[in-house]
PDB file of C-alpha atoms in Angstrom:
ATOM      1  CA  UNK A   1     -23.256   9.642   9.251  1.00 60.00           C
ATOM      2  CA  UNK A   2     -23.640   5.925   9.599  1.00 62.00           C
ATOM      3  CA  UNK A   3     -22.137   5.641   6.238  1.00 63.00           C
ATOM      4  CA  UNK A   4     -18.959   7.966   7.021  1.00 74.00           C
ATOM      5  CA  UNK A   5     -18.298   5.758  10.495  1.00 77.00           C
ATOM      6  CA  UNK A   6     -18.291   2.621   8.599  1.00 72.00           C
ATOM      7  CA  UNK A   7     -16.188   3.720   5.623  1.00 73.00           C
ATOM      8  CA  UNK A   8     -13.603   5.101   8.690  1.00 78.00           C
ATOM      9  CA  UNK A   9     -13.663   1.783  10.404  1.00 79.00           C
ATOM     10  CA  UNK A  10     -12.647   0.113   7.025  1.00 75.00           C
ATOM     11  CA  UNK A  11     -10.040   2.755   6.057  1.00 76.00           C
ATOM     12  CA  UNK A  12      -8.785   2.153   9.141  1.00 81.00           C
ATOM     13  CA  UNK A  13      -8.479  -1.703   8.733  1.00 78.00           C
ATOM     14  CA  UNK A  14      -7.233  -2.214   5.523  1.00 75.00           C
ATOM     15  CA  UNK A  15      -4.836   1.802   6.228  1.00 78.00           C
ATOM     16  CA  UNK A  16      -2.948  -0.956   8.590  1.00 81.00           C
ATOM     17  CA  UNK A  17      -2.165  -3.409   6.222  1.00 79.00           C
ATOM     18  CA  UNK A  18      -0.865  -1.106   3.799  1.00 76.00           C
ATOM     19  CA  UNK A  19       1.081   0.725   5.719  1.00 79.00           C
ATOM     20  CA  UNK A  20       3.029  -2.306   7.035  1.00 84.00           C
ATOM     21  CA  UNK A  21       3.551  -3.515   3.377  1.00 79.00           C
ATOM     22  CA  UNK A  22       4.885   0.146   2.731  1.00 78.00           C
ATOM     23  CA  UNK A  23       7.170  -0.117   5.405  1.00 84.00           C
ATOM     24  CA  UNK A  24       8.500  -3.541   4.666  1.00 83.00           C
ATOM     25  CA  UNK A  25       9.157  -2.216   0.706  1.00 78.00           C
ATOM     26  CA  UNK A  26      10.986   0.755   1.919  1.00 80.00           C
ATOM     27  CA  UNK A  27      12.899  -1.324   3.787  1.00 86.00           C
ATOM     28  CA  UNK A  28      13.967  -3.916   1.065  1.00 82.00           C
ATOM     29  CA  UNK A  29      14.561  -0.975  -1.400  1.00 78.00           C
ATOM     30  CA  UNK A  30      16.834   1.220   1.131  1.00 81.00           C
ATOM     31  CA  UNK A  31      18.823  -1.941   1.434  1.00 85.00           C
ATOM     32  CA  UNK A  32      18.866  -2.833  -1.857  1.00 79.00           C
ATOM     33  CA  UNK A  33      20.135   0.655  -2.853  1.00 78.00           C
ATOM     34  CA  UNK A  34      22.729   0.671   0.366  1.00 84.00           C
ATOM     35  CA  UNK A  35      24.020  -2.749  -1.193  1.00 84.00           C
ATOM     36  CA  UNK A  36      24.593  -0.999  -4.500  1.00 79.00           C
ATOM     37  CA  UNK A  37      25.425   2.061  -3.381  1.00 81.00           C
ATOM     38  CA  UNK A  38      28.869   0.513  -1.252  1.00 86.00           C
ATOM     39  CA  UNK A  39      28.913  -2.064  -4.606  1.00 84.00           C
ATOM     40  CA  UNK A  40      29.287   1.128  -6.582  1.00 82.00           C
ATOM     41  CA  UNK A  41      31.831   2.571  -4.254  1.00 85.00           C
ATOM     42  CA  UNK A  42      33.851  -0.139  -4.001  1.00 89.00           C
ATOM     43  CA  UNK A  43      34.109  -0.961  -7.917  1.00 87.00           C
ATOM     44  CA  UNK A  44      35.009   3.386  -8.576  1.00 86.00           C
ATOM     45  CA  UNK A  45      31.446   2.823 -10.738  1.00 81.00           C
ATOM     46  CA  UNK A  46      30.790   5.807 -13.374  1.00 85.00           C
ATOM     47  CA  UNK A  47      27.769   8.181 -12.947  1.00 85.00           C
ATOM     48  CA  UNK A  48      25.640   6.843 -15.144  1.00 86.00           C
ATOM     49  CA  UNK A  49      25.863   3.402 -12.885  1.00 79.00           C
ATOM     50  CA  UNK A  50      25.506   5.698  -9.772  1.00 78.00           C
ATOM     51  CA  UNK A  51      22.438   7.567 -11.513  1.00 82.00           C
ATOM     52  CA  UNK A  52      20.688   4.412 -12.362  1.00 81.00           C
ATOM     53  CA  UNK A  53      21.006   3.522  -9.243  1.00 74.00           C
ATOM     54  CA  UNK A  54      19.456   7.059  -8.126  1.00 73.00           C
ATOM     55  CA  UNK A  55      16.357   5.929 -10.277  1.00 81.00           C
ATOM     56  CA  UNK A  56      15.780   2.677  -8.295  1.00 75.00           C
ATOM     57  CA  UNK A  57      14.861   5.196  -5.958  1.00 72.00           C
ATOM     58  CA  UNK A  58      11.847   6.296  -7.758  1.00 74.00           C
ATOM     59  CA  UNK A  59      10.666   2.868  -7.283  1.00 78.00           C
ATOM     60  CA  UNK A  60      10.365   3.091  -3.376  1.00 75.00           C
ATOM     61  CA  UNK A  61       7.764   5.914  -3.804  1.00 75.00           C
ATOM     62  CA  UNK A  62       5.972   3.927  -6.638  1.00 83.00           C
ATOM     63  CA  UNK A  63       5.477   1.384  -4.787  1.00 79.00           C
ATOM     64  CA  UNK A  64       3.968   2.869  -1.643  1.00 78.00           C
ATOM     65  CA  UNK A  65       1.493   5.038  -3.427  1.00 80.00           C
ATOM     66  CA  UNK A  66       0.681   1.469  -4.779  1.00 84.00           C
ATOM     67  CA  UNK A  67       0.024  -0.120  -1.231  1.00 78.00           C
ATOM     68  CA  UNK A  68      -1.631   3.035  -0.361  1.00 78.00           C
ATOM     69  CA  UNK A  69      -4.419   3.239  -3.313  1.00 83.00           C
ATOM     70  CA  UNK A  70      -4.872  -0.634  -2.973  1.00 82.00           C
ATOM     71  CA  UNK A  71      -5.483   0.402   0.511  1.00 79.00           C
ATOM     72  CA  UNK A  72      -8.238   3.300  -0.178  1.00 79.00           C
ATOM     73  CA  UNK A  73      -9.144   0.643  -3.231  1.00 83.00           C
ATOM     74  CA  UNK A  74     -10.020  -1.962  -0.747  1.00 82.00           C
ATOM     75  CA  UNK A  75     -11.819   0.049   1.645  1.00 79.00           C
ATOM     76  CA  UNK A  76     -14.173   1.254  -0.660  1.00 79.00           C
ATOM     77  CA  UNK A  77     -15.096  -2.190  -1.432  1.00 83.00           C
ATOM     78  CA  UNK A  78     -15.173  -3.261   2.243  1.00 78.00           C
ATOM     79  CA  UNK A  79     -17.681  -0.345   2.873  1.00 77.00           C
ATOM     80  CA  UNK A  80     -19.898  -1.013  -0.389  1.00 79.00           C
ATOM     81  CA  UNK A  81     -20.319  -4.819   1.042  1.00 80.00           C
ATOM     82  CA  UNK A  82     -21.247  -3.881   4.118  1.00 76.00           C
ATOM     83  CA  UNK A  83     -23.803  -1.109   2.877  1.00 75.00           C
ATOM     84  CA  UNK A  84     -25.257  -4.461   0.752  1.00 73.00           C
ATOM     85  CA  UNK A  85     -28.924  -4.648   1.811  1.00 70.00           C
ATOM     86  CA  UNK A  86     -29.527  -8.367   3.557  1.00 63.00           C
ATOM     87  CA  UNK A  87     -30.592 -10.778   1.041  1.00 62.00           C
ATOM     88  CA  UNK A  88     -31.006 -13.690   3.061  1.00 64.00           C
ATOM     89  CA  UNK A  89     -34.666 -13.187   4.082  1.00 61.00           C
ATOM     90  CA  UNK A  90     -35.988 -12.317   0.866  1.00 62.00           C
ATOM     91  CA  UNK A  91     -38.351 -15.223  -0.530  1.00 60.00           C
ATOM     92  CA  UNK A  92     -38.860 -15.562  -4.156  1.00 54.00           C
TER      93      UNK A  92
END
């Protein structure tokens, strides 16, 4: 049970980070793709511009299952450092 409560506690932690850097690539993409999107409009571009640009989209989730998994990634680690038995009294 120990071992669940810990590995929470660290989700938790490194859950926050992740989702901020989520947020903050969702945001650049959206208004990356707005930019191109009005670009497009404004310059009468063809569909395969417009569908290319539809495919940047892809990208946004990409890159938050990214943050996410580095997030669960990093956890795990967190929690297997932790469960590291203390080495510092052992005499040789």
């Amino acid at each position: 049970m120990a071992a669940e409560d810990s590995f929470i506690t660290a989700l938790k932690i490194h859950k926050r980070w992740a989702d901020f850097y989520s947020m903050v690539s969702i945001i650049l993409i959206v208004l990356l793709l707005s930019g191109a999107s009005l670009l497009a409009d404004m310059t009468a571009a063809d569909a395969a511009t417009r569908t290319g640009m539809m495919v940047v989209i892809a990208s946004v989730i990409i890159v938050v299952c990214i943050w996410q998994a580095a997030a669960m990634v990093t956890a795990r680690v967190h929690q297997l450092l932790l469960q590291q038995p203390d080495r510092t009294n052992i005499r040789s």
